[in-house]
Tab-separated table of C-alpha atoms and ligand atoms in Angstrom:
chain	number	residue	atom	x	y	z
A	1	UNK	CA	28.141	-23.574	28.895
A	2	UNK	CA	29.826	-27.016	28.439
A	3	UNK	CA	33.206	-26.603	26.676
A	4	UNK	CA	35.378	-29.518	25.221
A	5	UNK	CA	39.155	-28.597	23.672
A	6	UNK	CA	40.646	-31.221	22.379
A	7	UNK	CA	44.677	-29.712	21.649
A	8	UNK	CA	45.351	-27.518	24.817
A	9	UNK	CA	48.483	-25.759	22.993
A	10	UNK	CA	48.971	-22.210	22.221
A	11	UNK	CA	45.197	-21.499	21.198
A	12	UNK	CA	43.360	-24.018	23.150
A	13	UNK	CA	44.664	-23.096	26.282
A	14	UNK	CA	44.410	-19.760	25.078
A	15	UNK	CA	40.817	-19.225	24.735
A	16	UNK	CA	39.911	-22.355	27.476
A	17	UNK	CA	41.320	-19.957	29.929
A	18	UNK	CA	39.209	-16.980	28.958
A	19	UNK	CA	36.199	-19.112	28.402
A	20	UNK	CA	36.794	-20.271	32.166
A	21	UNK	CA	37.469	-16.893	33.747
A	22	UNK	CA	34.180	-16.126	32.063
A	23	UNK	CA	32.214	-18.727	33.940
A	24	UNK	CA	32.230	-21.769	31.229
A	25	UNK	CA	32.446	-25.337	32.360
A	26	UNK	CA	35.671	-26.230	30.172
A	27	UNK	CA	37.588	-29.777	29.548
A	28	UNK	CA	40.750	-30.349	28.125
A	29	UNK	CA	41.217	-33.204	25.893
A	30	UNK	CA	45.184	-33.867	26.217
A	31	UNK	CA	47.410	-36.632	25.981
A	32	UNK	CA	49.732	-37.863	29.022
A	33	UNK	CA	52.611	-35.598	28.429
A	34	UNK	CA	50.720	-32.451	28.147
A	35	UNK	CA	48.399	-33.611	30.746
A	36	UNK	CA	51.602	-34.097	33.328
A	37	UNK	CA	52.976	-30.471	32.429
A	38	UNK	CA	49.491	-28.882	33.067
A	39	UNK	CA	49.424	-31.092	36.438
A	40	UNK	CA	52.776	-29.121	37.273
A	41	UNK	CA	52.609	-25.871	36.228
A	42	UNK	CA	48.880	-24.986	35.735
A	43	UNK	CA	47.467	-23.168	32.534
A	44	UNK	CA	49.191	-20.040	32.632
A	45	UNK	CA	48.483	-17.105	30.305
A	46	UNK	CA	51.154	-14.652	29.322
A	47	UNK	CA	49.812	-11.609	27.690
A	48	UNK	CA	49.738	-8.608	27.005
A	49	UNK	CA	45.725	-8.126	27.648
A	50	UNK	CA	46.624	-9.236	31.285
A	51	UNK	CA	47.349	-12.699	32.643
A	52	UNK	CA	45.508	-15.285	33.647
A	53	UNK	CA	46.509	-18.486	36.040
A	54	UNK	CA	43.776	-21.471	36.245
A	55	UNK	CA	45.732	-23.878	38.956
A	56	UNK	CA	44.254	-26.855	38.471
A	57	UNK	CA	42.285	-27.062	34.818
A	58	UNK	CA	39.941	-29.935	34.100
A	59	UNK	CA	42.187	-32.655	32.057
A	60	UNK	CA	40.917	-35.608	30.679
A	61	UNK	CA	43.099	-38.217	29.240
A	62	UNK	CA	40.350	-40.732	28.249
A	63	UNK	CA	37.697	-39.047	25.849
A	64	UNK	CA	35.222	-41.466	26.918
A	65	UNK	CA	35.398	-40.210	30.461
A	66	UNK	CA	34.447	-36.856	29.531
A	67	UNK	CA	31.533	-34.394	30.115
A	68	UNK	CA	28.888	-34.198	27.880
A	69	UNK	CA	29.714	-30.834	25.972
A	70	UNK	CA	28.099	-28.112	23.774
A	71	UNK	CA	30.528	-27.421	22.054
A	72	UNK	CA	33.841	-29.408	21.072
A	73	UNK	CA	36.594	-26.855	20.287
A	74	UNK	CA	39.450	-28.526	17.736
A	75	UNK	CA	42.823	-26.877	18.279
A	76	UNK	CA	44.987	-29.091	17.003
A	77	UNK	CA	47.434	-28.489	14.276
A	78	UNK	CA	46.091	-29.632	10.310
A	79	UNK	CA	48.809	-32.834	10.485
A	80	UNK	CA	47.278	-34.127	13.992
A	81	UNK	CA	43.637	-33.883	12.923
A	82	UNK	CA	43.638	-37.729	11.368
A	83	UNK	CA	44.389	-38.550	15.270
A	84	UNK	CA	41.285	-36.869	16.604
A	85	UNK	CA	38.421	-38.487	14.964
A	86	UNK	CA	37.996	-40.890	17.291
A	87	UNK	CA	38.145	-39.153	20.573
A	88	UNK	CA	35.286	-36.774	18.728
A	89	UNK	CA	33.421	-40.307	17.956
A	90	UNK	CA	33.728	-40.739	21.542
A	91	UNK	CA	32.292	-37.657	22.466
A	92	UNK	CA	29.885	-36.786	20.680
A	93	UNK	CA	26.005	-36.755	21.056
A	94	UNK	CA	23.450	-35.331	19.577
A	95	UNK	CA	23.068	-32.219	21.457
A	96	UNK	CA	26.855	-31.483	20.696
A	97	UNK	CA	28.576	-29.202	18.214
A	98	UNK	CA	31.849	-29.238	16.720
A	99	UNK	CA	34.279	-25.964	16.178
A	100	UNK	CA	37.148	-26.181	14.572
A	101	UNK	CA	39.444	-23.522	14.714
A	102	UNK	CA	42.591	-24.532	13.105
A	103	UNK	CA	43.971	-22.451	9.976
A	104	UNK	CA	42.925	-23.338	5.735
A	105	UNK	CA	40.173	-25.542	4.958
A	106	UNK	CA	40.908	-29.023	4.424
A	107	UNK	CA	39.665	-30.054	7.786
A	108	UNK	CA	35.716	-29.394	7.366
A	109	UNK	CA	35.444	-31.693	4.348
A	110	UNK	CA	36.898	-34.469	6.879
A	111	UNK	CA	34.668	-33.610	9.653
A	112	UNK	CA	31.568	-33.342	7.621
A	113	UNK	CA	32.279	-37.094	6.256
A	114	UNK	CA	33.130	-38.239	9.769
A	115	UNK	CA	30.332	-36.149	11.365
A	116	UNK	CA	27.904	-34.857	9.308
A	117	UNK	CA	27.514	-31.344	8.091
A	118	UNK	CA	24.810	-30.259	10.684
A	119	UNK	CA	27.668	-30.705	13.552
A	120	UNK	CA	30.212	-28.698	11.899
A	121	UNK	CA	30.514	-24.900	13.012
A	122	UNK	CA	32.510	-22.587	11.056
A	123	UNK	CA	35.317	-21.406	13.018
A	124	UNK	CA	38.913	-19.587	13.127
A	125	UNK	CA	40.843	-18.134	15.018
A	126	UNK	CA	43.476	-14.408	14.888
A	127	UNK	CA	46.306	-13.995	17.239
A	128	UNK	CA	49.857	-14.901	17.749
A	129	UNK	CA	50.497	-16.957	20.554
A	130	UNK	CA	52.644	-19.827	21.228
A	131	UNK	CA	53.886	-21.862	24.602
A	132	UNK	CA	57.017	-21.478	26.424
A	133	UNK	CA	59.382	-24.231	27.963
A	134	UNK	CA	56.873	-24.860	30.905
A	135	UNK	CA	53.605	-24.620	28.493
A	136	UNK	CA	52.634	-21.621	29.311
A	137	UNK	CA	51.250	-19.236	26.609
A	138	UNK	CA	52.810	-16.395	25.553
A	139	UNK	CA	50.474	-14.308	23.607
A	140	UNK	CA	52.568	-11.189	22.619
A	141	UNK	CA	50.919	-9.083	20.234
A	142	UNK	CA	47.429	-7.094	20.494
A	143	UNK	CA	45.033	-9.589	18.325
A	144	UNK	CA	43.142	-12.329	20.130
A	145	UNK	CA	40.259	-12.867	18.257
A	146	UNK	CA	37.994	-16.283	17.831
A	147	UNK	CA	35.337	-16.007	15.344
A	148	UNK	CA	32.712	-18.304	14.852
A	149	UNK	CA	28.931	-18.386	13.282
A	150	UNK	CA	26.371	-20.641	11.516
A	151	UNK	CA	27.382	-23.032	8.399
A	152	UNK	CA	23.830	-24.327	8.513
A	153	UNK	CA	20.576	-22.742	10.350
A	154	UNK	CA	20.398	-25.393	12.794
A	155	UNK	CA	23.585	-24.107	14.652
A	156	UNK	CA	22.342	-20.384	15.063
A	157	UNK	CA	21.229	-21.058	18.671
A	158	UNK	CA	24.640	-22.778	20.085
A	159	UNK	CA	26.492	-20.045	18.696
A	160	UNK	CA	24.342	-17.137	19.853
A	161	UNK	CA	24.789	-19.487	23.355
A	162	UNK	CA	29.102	-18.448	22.464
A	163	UNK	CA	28.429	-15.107	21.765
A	164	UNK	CA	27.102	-14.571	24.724
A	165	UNK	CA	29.371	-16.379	27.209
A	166	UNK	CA	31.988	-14.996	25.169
A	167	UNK	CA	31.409	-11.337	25.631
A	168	UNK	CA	32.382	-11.840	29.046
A	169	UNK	CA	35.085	-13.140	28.443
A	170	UNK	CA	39.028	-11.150	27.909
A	171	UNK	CA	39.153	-11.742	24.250
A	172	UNK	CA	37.697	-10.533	21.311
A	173	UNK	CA	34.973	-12.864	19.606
A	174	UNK	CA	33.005	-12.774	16.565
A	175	UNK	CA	29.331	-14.090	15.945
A	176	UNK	CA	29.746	-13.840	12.180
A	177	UNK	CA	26.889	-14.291	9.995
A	178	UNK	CA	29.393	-15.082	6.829
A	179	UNK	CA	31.800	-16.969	8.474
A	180	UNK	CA	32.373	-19.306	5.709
A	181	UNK	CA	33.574	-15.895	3.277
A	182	UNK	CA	36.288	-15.437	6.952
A	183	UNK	CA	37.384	-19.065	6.481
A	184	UNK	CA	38.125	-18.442	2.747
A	185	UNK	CA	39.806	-15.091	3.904
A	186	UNK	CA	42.110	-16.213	6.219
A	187	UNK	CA	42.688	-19.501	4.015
A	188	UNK	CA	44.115	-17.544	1.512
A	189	UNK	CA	45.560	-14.729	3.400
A	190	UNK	CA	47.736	-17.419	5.828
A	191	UNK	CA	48.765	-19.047	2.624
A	192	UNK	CA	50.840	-16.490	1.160
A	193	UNK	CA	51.835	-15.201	4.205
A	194	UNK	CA	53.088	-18.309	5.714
A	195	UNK	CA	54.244	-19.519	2.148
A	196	UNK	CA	56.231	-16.659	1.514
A	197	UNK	CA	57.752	-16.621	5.014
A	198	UNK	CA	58.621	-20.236	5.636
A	199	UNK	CA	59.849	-20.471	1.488
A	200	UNK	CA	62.171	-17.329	2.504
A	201	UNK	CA	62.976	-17.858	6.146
A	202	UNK	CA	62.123	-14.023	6.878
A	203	UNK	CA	60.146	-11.893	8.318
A	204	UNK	CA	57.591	-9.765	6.789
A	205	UNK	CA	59.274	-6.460	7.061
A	206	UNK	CA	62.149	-7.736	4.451
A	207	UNK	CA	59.911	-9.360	2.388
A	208	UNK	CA	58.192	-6.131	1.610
A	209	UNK	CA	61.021	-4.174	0.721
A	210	UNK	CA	61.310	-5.758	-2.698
A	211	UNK	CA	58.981	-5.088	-5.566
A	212	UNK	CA	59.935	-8.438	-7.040
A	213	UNK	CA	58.869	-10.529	-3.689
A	214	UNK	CA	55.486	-8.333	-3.682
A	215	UNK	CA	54.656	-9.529	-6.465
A	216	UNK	CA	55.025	-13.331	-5.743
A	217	UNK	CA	52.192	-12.664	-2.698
A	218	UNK	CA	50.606	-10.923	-4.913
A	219	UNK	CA	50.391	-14.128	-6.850
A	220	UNK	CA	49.739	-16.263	-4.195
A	221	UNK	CA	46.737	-14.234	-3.068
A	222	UNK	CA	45.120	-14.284	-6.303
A	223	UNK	CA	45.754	-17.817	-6.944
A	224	UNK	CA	43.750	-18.472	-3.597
A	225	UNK	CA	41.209	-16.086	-4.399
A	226	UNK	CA	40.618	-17.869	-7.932
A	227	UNK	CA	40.462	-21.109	-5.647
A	228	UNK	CA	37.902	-19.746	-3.182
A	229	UNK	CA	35.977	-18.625	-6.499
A	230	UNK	CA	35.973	-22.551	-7.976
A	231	UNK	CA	34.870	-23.438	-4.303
A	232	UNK	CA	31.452	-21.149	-4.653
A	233	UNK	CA	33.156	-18.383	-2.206
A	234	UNK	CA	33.707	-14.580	-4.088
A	235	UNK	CA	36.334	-13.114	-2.504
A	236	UNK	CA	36.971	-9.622	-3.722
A	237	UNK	CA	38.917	-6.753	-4.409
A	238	UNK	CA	38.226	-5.492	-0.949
A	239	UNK	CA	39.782	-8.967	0.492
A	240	UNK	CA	42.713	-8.207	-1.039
A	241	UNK	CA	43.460	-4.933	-0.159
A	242	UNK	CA	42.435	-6.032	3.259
A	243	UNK	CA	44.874	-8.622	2.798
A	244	UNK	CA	47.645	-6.081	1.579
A	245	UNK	CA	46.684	-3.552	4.377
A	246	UNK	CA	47.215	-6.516	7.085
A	247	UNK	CA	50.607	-7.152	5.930
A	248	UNK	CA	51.667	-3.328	5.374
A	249	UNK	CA	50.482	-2.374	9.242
A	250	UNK	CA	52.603	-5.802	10.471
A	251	UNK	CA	55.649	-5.043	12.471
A	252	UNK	CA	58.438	-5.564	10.458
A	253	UNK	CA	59.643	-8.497	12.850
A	254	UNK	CA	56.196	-10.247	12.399
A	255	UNK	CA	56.338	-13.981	10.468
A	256	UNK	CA	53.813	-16.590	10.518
A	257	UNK	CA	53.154	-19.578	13.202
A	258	UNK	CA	54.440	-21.849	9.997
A	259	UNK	CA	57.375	-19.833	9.496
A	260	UNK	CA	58.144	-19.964	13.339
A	261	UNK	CA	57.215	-23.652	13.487
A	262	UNK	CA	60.492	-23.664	10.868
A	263	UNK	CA	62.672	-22.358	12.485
A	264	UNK	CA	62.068	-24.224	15.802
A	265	UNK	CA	62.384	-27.578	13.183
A	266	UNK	CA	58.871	-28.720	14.405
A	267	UNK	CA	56.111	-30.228	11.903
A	268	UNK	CA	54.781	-27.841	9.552
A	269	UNK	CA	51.011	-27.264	7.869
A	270	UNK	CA	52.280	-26.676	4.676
A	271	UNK	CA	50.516	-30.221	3.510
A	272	UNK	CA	47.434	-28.902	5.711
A	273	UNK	CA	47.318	-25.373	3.994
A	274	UNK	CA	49.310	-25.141	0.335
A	275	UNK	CA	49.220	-28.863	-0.389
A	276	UNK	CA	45.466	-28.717	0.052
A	277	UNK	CA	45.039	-25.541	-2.148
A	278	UNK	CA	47.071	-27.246	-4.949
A	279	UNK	CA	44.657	-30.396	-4.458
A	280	UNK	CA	41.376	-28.336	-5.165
A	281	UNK	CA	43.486	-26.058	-7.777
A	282	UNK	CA	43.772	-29.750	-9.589
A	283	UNK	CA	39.976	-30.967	-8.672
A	284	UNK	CA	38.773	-27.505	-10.922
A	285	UNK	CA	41.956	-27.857	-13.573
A	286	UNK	CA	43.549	-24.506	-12.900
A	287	UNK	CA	47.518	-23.333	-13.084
A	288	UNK	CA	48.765	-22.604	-9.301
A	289	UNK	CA	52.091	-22.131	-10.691
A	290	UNK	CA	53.541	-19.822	-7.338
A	291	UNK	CA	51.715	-22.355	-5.184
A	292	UNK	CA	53.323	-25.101	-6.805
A	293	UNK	CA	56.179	-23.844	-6.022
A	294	UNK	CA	56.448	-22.351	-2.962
A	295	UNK	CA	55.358	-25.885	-2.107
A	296	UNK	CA	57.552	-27.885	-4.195
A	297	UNK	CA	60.480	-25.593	-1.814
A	298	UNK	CA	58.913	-25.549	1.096
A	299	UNK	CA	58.927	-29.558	1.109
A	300	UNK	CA	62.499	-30.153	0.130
A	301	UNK	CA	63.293	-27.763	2.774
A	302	UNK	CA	61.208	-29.999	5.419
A	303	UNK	CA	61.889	-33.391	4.055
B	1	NDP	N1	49.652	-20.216	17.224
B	1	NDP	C1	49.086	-19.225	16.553
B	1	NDP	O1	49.458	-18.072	16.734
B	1	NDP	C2	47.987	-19.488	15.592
B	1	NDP	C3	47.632	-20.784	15.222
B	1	NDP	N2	46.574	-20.968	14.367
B	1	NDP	C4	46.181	-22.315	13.953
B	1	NDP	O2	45.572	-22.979	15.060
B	1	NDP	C5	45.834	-24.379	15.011
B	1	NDP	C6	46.453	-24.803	16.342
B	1	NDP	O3	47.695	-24.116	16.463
B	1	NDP	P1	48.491	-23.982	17.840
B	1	NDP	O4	47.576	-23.814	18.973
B	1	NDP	O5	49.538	-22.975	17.598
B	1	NDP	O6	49.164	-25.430	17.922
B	1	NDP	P2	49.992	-26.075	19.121
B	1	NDP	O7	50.982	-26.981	18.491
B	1	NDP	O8	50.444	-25.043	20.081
B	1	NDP	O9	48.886	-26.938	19.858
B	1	NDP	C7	48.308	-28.059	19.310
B	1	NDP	C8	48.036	-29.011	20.448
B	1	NDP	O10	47.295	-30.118	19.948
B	1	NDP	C9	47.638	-31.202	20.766
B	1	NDP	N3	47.247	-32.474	20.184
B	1	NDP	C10	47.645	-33.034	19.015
B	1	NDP	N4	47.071	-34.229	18.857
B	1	NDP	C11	46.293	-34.444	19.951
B	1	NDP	C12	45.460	-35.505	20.373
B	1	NDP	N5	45.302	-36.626	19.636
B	1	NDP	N6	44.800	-35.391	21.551
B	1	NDP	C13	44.946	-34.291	22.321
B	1	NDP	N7	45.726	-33.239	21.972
B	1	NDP	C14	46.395	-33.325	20.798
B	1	NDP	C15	49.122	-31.071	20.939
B	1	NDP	O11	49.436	-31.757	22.113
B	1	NDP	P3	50.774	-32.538	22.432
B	1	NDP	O12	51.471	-31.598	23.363
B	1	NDP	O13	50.279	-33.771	23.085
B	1	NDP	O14	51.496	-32.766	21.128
B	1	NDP	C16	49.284	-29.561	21.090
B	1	NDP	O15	49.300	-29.186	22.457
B	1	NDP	C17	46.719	-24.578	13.779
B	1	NDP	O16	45.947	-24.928	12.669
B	1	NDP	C18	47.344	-23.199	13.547
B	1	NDP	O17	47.685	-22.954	12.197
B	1	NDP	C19	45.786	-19.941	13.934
B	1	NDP	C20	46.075	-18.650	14.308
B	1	NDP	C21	47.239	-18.316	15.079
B	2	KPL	C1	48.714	-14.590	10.711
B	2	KPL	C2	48.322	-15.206	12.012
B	2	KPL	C3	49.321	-14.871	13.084
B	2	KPL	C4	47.003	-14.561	12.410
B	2	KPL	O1	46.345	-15.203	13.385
B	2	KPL	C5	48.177	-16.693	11.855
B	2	KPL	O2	47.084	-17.215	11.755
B	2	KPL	C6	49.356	-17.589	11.774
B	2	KPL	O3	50.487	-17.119	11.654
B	2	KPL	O4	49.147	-18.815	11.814
């Protein structure tokens, strides 16, 4: 299988490197200064389900130069995604798919008006994983998890064609059959978790010591969920308490890739994932009042 990542950071480089050890074809669609620490180092995985070294991994600097692919994977963070339209335009054909597999939502409604809805996979991605001062990726905790599936029936075959390369491969992976009820999951699940983390500047394990703070992701979790709802996607009790069980079983040290974007001082999603919500909370008139301002913080904070 022909595999295009455009954003060879933490996840990109990430699942690229599984992909390849599995036996896919895979190009990385980097800029210069990524492209001249790959050149160095080589893609190097740090983890804890075994490491992986690819010495030399296929870089392409000019998106017209690449490969034809199957499948264009979009790793990029939610403020970069403006910037990748066009190397996509230059890319694409009609026997290519697109898979984005950044956190929230906002991103499909630009790809489907850039490339139409039939090229659009649904797509995420669970696991904690970040570079180190040479690029390398240090993936630290147990999850590692890309799932994918079908928005429309026209993209059942090229994602049976993942499933299948991808069982081979040293992660786990997901043909799901309702991805978009996933998206809307971890949309509102990553939300409050990396809301309530970034607005606090701690970690999960004194968050959930207080009743009072509880209650605000409580909040935030329903707010999304009444979101989702307005959006034609019913997510239900059982998402919640799947939500609530996910953050009970964290480590207490655990904190979100927002919250740790923070405190590095790097660019955060919060336009990418709150900001958005709050848009589509004012498209269907509803009160987002704990969104509002966890956001209204959160930006002051980052400004
Ligand atoms: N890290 C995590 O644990 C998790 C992250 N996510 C989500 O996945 C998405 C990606 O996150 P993550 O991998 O951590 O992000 P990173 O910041 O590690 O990687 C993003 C990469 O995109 C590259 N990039 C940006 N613009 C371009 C461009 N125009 N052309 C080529 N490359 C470009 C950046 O390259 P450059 O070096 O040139 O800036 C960077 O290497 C986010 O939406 C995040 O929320 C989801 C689950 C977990
Ligand atoms: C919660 C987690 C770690 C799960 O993948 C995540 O998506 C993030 O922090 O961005």
């Amino acid at each position: 299988m022909n595999i295009a990542i455009i954003g060879a950071g933490a996840l990109g480089s990430y699942f690229g490197a599984r992909w390849i050890k599995a036996g896919a074809n895979v190009q990385f669609i980097v800029r210069e200064k990524r492209a001249a620490q790959l050149k160095k180092y080589g893609l190097k995985i740090n983890s804890v389900h075994g490491n992986d070294l690819i010495e030399s991994p296929d870089l392409v600097t000019d998106p017209a130069s690449a490969n034809a692919a199957d499948i264009i994977v979009i790793a990029v963070k939610g403020y970069h995604l403006n910037g990748i339209i066009d190397t996509v335009s230059q890319m694409i054909d009609e026997n290519t798919y697109i898979l984005p597999i950044l956190n929230g939502f906002q991103h499909y409604s630009i790809l489907f008006d850039h490339f139409g809805k039939d090229k659009v996979l649904g797509g995420l991605a669970n696991i904690i994983a970040t570079l180190d001062e040479f690029g390398h990726v240090v993936h630290t905790s147990k999850i590692h998890e890309i799932r994918f599936g079908a928005l429309l029936e026209n993209q059942q075959e090229v994602c049976e064609k993942l499933a299948v390369l991808s069982e081979d491969a040293k992660m786990a992976s997901s043909y799901s059959h309702e991805i978009l009820m996933d998206i809307w999951y971890k949309y509102m699940f990553i939300t409050a978790f990396s809301g309530i983390t970034t607005v606090s500047n701690l970690e999960i394990g004194s968050l959930l010591k207080q009743e009072a703070t509880k209650s605000i992701i409580d909040h935030l979790l329903k707010e999304m969920q009444i979101i989702a709802k307005h959006e034609g996607v019913v997510l239900g009790d059982q998402h919640l308490d799947k939500a609530w069980q996910t953050l009970n079983n964290l480590p207490a040290d655990a904190t979100s890739s927002m919250h740790q974007d923070y405190r590095k001082g790097l660019n955060i999603e919060v336009d990418h994932l709150q900001g958005a919500a709050i848009n589509l909370a004012k498209k269907h008139q509803l009160d987002v009042p704990y969104l509002e301002t966890i956001y209204g913080i959160i930006k002051v904070k980052t400004s």
